[in-house]
Short mmCIF file of C-alpha atoms in Angstrom, two decimals:
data_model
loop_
_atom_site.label_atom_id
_atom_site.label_comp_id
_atom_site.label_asym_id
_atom_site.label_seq_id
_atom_site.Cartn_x
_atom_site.Cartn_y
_atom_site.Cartn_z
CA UNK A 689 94.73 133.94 -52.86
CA UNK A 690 96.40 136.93 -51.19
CA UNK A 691 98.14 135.89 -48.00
CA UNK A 692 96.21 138.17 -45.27
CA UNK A 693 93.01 136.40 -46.55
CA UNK A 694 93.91 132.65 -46.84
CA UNK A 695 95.54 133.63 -43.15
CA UNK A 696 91.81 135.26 -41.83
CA UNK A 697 90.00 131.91 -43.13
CA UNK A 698 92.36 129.45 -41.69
CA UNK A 699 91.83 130.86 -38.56
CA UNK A 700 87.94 131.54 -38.57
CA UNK A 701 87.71 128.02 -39.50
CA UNK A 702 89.45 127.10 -36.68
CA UNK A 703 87.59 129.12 -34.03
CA UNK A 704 84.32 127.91 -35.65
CA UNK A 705 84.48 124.60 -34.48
CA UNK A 706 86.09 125.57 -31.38
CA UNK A 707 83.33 127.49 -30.20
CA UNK A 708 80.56 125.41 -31.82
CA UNK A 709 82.59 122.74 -28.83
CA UNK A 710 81.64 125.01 -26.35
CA UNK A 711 77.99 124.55 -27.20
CA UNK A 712 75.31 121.99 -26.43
CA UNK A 713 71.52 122.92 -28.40
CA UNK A 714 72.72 126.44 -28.62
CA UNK A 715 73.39 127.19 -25.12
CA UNK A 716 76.61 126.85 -22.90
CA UNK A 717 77.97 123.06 -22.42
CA UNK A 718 78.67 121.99 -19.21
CA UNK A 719 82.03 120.29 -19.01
CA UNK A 720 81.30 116.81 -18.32
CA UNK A 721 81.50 113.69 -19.52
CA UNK A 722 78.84 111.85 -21.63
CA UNK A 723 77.86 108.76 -23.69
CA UNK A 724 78.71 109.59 -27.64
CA UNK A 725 76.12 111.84 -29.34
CA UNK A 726 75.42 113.19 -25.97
CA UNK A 727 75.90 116.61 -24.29
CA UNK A 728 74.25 118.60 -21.18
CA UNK A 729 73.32 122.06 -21.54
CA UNK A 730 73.46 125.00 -19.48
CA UNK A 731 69.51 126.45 -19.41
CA UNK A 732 70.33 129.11 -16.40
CA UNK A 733 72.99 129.78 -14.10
CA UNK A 734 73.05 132.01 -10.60
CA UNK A 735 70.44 130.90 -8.51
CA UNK A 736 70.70 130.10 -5.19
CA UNK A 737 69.83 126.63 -4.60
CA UNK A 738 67.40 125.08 -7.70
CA UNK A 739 66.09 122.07 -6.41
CA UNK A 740 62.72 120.82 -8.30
CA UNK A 741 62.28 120.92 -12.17
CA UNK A 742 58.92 121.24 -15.01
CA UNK A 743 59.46 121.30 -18.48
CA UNK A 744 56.25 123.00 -20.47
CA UNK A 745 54.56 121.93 -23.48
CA UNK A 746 55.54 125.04 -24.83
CA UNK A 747 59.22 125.40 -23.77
CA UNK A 748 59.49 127.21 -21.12
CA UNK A 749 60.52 125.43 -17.57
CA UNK A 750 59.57 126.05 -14.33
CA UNK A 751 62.12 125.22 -11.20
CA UNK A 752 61.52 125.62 -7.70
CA UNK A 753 64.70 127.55 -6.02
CA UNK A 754 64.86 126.73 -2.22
CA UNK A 755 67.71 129.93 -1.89
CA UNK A 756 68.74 127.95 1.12
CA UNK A 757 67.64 125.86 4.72
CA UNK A 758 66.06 128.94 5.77
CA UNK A 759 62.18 129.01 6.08
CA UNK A 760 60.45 131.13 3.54
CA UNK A 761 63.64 132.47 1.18
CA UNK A 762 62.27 130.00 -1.65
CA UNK A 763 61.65 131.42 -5.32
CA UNK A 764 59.90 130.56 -8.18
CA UNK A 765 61.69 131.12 -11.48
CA UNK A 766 60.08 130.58 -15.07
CA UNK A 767 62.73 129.76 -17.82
CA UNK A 768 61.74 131.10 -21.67
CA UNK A 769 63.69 130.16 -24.08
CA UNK A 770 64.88 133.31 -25.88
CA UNK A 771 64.31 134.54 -29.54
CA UNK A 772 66.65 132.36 -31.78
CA UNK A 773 67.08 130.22 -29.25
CA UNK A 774 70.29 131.34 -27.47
CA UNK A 775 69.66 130.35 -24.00
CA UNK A 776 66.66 131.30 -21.32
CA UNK A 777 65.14 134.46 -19.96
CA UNK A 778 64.41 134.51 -16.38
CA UNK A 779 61.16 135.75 -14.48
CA UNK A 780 60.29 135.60 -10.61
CA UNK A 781 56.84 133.81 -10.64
CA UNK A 782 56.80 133.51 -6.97
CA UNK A 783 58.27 134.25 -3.68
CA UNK A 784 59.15 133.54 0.10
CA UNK A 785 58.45 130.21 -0.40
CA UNK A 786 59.15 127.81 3.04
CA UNK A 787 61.90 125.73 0.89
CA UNK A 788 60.57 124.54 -2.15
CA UNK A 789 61.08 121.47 -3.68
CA UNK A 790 58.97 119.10 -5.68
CA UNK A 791 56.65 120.90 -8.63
CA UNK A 792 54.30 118.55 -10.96
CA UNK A 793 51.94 119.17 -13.56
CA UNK A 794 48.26 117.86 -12.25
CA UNK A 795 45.68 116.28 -14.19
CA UNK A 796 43.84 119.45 -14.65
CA UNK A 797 47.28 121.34 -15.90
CA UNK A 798 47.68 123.37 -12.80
CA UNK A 799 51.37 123.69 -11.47
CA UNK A 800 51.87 121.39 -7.91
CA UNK A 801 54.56 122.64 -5.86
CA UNK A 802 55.48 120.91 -2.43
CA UNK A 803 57.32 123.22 0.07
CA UNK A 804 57.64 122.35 3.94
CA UNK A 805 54.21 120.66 5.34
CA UNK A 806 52.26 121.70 2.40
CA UNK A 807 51.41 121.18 -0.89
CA UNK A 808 49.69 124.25 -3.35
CA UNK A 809 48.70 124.92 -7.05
CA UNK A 810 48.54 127.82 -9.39
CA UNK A 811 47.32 128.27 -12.88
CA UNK A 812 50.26 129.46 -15.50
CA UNK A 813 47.29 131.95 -16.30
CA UNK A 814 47.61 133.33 -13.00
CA UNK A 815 50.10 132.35 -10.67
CA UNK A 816 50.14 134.90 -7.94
CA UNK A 817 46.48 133.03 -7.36
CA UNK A 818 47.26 130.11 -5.05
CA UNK A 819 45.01 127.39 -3.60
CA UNK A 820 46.62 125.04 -0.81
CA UNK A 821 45.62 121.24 -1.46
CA UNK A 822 47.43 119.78 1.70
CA UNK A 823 48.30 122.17 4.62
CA UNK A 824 47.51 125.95 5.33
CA UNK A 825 44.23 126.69 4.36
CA UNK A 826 43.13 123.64 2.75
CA UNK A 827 40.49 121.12 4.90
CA UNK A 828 43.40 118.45 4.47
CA UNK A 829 46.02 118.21 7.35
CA UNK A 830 49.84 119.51 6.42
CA UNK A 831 52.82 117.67 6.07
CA UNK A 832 54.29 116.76 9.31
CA UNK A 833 57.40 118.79 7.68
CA UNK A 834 60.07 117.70 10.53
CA UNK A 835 63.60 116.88 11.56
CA UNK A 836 66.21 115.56 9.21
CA UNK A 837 63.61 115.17 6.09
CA UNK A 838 61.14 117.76 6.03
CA UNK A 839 61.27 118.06 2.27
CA UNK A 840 58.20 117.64 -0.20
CA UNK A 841 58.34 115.53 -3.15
CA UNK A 842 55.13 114.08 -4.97
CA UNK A 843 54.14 112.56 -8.72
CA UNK A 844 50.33 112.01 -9.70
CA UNK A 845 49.19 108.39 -10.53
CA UNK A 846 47.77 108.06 -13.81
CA UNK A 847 44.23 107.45 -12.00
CA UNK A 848 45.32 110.97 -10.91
CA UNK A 849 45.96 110.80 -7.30
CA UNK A 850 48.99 111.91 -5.37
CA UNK A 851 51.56 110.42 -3.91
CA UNK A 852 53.52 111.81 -1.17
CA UNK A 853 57.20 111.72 0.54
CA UNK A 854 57.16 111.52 4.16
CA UNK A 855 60.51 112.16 5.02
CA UNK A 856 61.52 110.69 8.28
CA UNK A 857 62.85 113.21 11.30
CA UNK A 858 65.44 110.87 12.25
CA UNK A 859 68.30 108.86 10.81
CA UNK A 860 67.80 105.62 12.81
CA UNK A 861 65.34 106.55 14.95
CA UNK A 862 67.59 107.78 17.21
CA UNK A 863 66.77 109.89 19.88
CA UNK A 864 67.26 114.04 20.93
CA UNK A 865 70.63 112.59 22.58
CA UNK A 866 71.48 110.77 19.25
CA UNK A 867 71.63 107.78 21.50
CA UNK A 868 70.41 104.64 19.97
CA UNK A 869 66.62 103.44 19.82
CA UNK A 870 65.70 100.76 22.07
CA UNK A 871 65.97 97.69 20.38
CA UNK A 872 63.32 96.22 22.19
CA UNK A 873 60.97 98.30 20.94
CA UNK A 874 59.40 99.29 18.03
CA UNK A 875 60.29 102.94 16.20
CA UNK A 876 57.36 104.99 16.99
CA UNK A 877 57.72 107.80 14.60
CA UNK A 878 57.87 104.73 11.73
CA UNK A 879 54.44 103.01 13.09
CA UNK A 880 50.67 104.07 12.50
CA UNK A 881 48.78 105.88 10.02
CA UNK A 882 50.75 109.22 10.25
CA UNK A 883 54.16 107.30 10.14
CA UNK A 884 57.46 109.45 9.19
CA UNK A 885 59.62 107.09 6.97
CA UNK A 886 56.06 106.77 4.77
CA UNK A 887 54.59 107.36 1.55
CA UNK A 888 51.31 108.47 1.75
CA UNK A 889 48.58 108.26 -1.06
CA UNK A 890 45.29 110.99 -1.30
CA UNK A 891 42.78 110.38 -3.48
CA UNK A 892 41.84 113.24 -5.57
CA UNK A 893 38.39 114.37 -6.81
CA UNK A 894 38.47 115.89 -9.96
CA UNK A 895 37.87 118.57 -11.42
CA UNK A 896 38.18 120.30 -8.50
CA UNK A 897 41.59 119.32 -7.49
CA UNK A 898 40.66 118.38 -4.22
CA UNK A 899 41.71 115.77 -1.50
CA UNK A 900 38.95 112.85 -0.73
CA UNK A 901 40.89 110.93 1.58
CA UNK A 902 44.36 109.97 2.43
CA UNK A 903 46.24 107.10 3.88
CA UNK A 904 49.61 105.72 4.59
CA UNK A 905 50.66 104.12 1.37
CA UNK A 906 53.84 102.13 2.74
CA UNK A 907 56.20 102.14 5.44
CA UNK A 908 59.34 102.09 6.41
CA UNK A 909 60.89 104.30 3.63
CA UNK A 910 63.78 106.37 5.49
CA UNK A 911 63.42 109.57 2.54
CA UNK A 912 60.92 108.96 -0.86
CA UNK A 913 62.62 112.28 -2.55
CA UNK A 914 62.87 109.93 -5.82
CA UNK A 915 59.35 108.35 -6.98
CA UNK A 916 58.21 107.73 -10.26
CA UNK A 917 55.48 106.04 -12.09
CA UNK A 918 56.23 102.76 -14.42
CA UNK A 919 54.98 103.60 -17.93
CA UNK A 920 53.75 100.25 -19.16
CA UNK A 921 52.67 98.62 -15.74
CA UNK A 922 51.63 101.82 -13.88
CA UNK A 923 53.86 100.45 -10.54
CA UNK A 924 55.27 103.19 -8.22
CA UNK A 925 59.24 102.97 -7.99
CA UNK A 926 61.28 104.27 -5.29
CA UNK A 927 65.12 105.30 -4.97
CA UNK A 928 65.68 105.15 -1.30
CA UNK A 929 67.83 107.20 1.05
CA UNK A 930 69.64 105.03 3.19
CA UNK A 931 70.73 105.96 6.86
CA UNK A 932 74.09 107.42 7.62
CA UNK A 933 76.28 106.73 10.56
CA UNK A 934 76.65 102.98 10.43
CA UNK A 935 80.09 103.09 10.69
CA UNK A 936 79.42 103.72 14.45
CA UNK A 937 77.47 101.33 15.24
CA UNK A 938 79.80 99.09 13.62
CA UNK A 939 82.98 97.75 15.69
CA UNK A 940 85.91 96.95 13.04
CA UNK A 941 84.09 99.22 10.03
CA UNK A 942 87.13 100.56 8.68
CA UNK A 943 85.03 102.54 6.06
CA UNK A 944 80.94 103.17 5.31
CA UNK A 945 81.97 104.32 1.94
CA UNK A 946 79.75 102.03 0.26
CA UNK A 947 77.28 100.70 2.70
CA UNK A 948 74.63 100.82 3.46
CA UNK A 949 73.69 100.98 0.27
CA UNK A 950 70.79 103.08 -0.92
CA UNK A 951 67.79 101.03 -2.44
CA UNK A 952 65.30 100.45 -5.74
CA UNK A 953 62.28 99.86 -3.78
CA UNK A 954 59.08 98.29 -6.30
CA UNK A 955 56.40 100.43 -4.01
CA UNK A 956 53.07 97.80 -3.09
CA UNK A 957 49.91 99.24 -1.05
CA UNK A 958 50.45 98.41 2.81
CA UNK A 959 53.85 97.11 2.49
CA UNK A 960 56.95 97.85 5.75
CA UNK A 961 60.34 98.13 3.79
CA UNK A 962 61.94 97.90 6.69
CA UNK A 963 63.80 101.44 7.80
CA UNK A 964 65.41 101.82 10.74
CA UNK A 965 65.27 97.79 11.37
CA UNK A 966 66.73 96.77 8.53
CA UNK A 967 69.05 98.16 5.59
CA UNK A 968 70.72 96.64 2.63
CA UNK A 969 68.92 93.13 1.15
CA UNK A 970 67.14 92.98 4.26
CA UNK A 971 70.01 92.67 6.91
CA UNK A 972 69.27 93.34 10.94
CA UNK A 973 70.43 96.95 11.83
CA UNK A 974 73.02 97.36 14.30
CA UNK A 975 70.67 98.71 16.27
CA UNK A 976 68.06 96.15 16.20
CA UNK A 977 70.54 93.15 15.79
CA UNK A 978 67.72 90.55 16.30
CA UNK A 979 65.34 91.75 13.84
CA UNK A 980 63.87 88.87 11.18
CA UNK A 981 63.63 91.27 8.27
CA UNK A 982 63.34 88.88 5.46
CA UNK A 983 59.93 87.35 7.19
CA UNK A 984 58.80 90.52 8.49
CA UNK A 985 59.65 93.30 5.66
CA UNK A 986 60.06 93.45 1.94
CA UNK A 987 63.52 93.63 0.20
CA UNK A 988 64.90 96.27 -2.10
CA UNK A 989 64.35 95.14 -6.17
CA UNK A 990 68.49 96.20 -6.40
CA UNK A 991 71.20 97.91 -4.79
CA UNK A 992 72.48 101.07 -5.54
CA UNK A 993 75.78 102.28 -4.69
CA UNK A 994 76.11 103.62 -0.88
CA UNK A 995 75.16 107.22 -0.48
CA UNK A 996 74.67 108.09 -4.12
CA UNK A 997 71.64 109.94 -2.35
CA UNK A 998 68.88 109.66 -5.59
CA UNK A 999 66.60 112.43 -5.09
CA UNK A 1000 64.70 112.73 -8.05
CA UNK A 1001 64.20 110.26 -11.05
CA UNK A 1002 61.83 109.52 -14.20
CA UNK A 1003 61.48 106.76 -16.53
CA UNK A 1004 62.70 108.01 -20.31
CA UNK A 1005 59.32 107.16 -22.76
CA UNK A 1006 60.50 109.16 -25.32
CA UNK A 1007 62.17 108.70 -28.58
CA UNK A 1008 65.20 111.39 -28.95
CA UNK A 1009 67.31 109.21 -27.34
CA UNK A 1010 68.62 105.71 -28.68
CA UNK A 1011 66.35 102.55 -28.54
CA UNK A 1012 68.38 101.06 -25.72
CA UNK A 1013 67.27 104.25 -23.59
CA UNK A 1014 63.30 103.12 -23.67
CA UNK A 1015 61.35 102.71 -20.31
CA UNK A 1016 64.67 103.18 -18.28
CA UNK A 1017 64.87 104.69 -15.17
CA UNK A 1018 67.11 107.83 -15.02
CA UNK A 1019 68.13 108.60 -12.00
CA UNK A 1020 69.65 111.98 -10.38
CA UNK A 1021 72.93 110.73 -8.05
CA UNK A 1022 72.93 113.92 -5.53
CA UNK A 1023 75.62 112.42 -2.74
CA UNK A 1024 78.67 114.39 -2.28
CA UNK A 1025 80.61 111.29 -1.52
CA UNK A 1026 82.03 108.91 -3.64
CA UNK A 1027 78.92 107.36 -5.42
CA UNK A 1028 77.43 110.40 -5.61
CA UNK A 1029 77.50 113.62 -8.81
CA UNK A 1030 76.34 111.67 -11.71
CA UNK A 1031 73.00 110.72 -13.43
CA UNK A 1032 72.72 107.16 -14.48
CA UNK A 1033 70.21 105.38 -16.28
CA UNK A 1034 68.77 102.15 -15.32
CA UNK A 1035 67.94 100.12 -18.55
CA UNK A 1036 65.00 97.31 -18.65
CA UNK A 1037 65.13 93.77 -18.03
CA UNK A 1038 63.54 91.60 -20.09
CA UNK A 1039 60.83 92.00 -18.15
CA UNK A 1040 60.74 95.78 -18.61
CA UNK A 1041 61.59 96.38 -14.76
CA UNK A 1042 64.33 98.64 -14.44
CA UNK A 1043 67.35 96.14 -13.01
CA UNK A 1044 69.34 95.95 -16.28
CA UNK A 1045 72.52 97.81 -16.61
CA UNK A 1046 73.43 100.64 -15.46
CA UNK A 1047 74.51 103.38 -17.69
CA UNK A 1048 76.32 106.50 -16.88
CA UNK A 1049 74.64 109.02 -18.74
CA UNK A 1050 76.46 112.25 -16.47
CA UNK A 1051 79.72 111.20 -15.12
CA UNK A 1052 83.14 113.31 -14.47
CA UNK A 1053 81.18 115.79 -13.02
CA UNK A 1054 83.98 117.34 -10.76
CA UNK A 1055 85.25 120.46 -9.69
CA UNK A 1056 86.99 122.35 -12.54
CA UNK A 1057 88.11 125.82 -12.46
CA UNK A 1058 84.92 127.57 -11.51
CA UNK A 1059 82.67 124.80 -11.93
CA UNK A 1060 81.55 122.64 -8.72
CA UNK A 1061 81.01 119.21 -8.25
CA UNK A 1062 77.80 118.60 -9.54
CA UNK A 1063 74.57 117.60 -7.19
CA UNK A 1064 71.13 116.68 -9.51
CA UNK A 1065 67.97 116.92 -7.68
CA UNK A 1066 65.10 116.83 -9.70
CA UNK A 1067 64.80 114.48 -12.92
CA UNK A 1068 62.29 115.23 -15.52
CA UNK A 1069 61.44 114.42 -19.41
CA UNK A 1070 60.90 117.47 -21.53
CA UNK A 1071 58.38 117.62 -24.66
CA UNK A 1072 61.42 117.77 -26.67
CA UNK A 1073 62.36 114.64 -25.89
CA UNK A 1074 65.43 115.57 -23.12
CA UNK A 1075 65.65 115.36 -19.56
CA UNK A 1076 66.23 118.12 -17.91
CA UNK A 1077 67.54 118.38 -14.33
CA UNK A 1078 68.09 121.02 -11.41
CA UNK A 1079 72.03 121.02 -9.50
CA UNK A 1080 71.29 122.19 -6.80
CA UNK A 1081 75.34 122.50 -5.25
CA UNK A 1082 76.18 124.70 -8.55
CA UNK A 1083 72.90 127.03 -8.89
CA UNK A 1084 72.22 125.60 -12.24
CA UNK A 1085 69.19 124.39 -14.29
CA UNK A 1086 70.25 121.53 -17.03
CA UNK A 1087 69.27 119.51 -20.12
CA UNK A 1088 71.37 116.42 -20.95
CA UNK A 1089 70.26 116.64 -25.17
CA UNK A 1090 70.90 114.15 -27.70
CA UNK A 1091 72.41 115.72 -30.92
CA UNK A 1092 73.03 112.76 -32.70
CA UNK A 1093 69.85 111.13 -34.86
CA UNK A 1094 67.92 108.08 -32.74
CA UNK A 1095 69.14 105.29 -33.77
CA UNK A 1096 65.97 102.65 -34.73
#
């Protein structure tokens, strides 16, 4: 074989698998680390601040973009996948949206997207044709929308009704001075039926899509971004966002690095979890130091690591990934801190509850050359069988995708 040629093949064969390294499905890999068999792919890069996440039947994905904390800069982006399948067009579906954040698929097929004290749909048919559900011109009261957490997240039951965040204004209850509550008396933004720190439930009629009623569903939730709906058992899970600034209120703290930590929460009708009297496996707040939280509230299911910050989560039903990956609970890490940039998965017990080991599905996720430190937000299953996620600190939409076979 003549020289020049054998020299032209070596070195295509070398840049073949080179590049095919740089790949994940046939789109750009993101340069993190991942269990064997696994890698995440880049779906779209350059927006502002991608926050909630909807993979279609058909492909496509829809992701809620707040652009930012100021009101009404929020987008609406639809993701196609283009011909050959070489990564995603992008198309404005909406815009000057009050910060955007949680987007569902309802019973009836219509897109559900939760932006500050309200909740609206759309037909993919039609989507410059809105209908408010919750807030604005709907007969159903907004969103209190305030403070610290004014943030919508939701997930339908599969009776098909809706639950809804309630983020609380405050971190402790603390007050405009961000002097400590009165320990002698009880939070009053966290009491009643229009509680901050809440979940609340509305019962839908169908097929109209509207709300019947609503109440407070539980209590004492600091921030419900991360909710999501047991497959086998129907139970409502919740990934809790534990206060901040304990260190303070703690003589002799040297660090809050790790506590308190943030919280699986197994979500019952009527039930006080305890925020701002108690945090951790039901300990007394600085705050409230005589509190009796273990007779008077119920206690997290686990403990996850302090100020991981989960904001959105799912449990995995599908069959892509391995067998040990059924009915777990994958969970977005958001927190800038320590615990935080990764996406873990929670496998089963041998009940089926998720509070078996942890797995690091998304880890390594640091800043290198011009990529950030990752931040997932939203946590969904695609039809394909992936999970796709929004990062909210990098402007990117994701899919971690298994490329290996599923094992049996």
């Amino acid at each position: 074989m003549h020289k020049t040629l054998l020299a032209g093949l070596l070195a295509a064969a070398s840049i073949a698998p080179a590049m095919a390294a740089d790949l994940c499905d046939g789109m750009p890999r993101l340069d993190v680390t991942t269990p064997a068999g696994f890698c995440v792919a880049v779906l779209a890069d350059g927006m502002k601040f991608p926050r909630g996440v909807l993979p279609l039947t058909n492909g496509d994905v829809l992701v809620t973009d707040m652009a930012g904390w100021t009101a009404n800069q929020g987008k609406l982006w639809r993701l196609s996948r283009k011909a050959g399948g070489a990564g995603f067009d992008r198309k404005l579906l909406l815009d000057k949206l009050d910060r955007p954040n949680g987007i569902v698929q309802g019973p009836d097929g219509m897109v559900y997207v939760g932006v500050v004290g309200r909740i609206f749909r759309f037909d993919l048919r039609d989507p410059a044709t809105i209908t408010d559900v919750i807030g604005g011109t709907a007969a159903t009261p907004r969103l209190p929308g305030l403070g610290l957490h004014l943030l919508t997240n939701m997930r339908f039951s599969a009776e098909g009704n809706l639950y809804v965040n309630v983020g609380s204004s405050t971190d402790h209850c603390e007050g405009k001075d961000n002097k400590a509550p009165d320990a002698g008396k009880p939070c009053a933004s966290a009491e009643g039926k229009e509680a901050l720190g809440a979940i609340r439930e509305y019962k839908m009629s169908w097929p109209a899509g509207t709300v019947a009623s609503w109440s407070t569903h539980a209590h004492g939730l600091r921030n419900s971004m991360a909710l999501a709906f047991h497959p086998a058992t129907g139970a409502l899970w919740q990934a809790e966002n534990a206060r901040d600034a304990i260190q303070a209120a703690i003589p002799g703290l040297k660090s809050d690095e790790d506590l308190p930590h943030e919280e699986l929460n197994l979500i019952k009708a009527g039930q006080h979890y305890g925020w701002p009297y108690c945090y951790d496996s039901n300990v007394a707040s600085p705050e409230y130091p005589k509190t009796g939280c273990a007779a008077k509230y119920v206690a997290p299911q686990r403990l996850l690591p302090g100020h991981a910050a989960p904001l959105g989560m799912t449990f995995y039903t599908a069959s892509r990934f391995p067998a040990m990956y059924k009915n777990s609970l994958i969970i977005g890490y958001h927190g800038y801190r320590a615990n935080g940039h990764r996406l873990v998965a929670l496998l089963p017990d041998a009940a089926g509850a998720p509070l078996g080991k942890s797995v690091e599905l998304i880890k390594g996720w640091e800043r290198k050359g011009k990529q950030g430190r990752g931040a997932p937000v939203d946590v969904k299953q695609g039809q394909d069988g992936d999970i796709y996620l929004a990062d909210d600190h990098n402007g990117l939409a994701l899919k971690l995708h298994y490329e290996a076979p599923a094992t049996k």
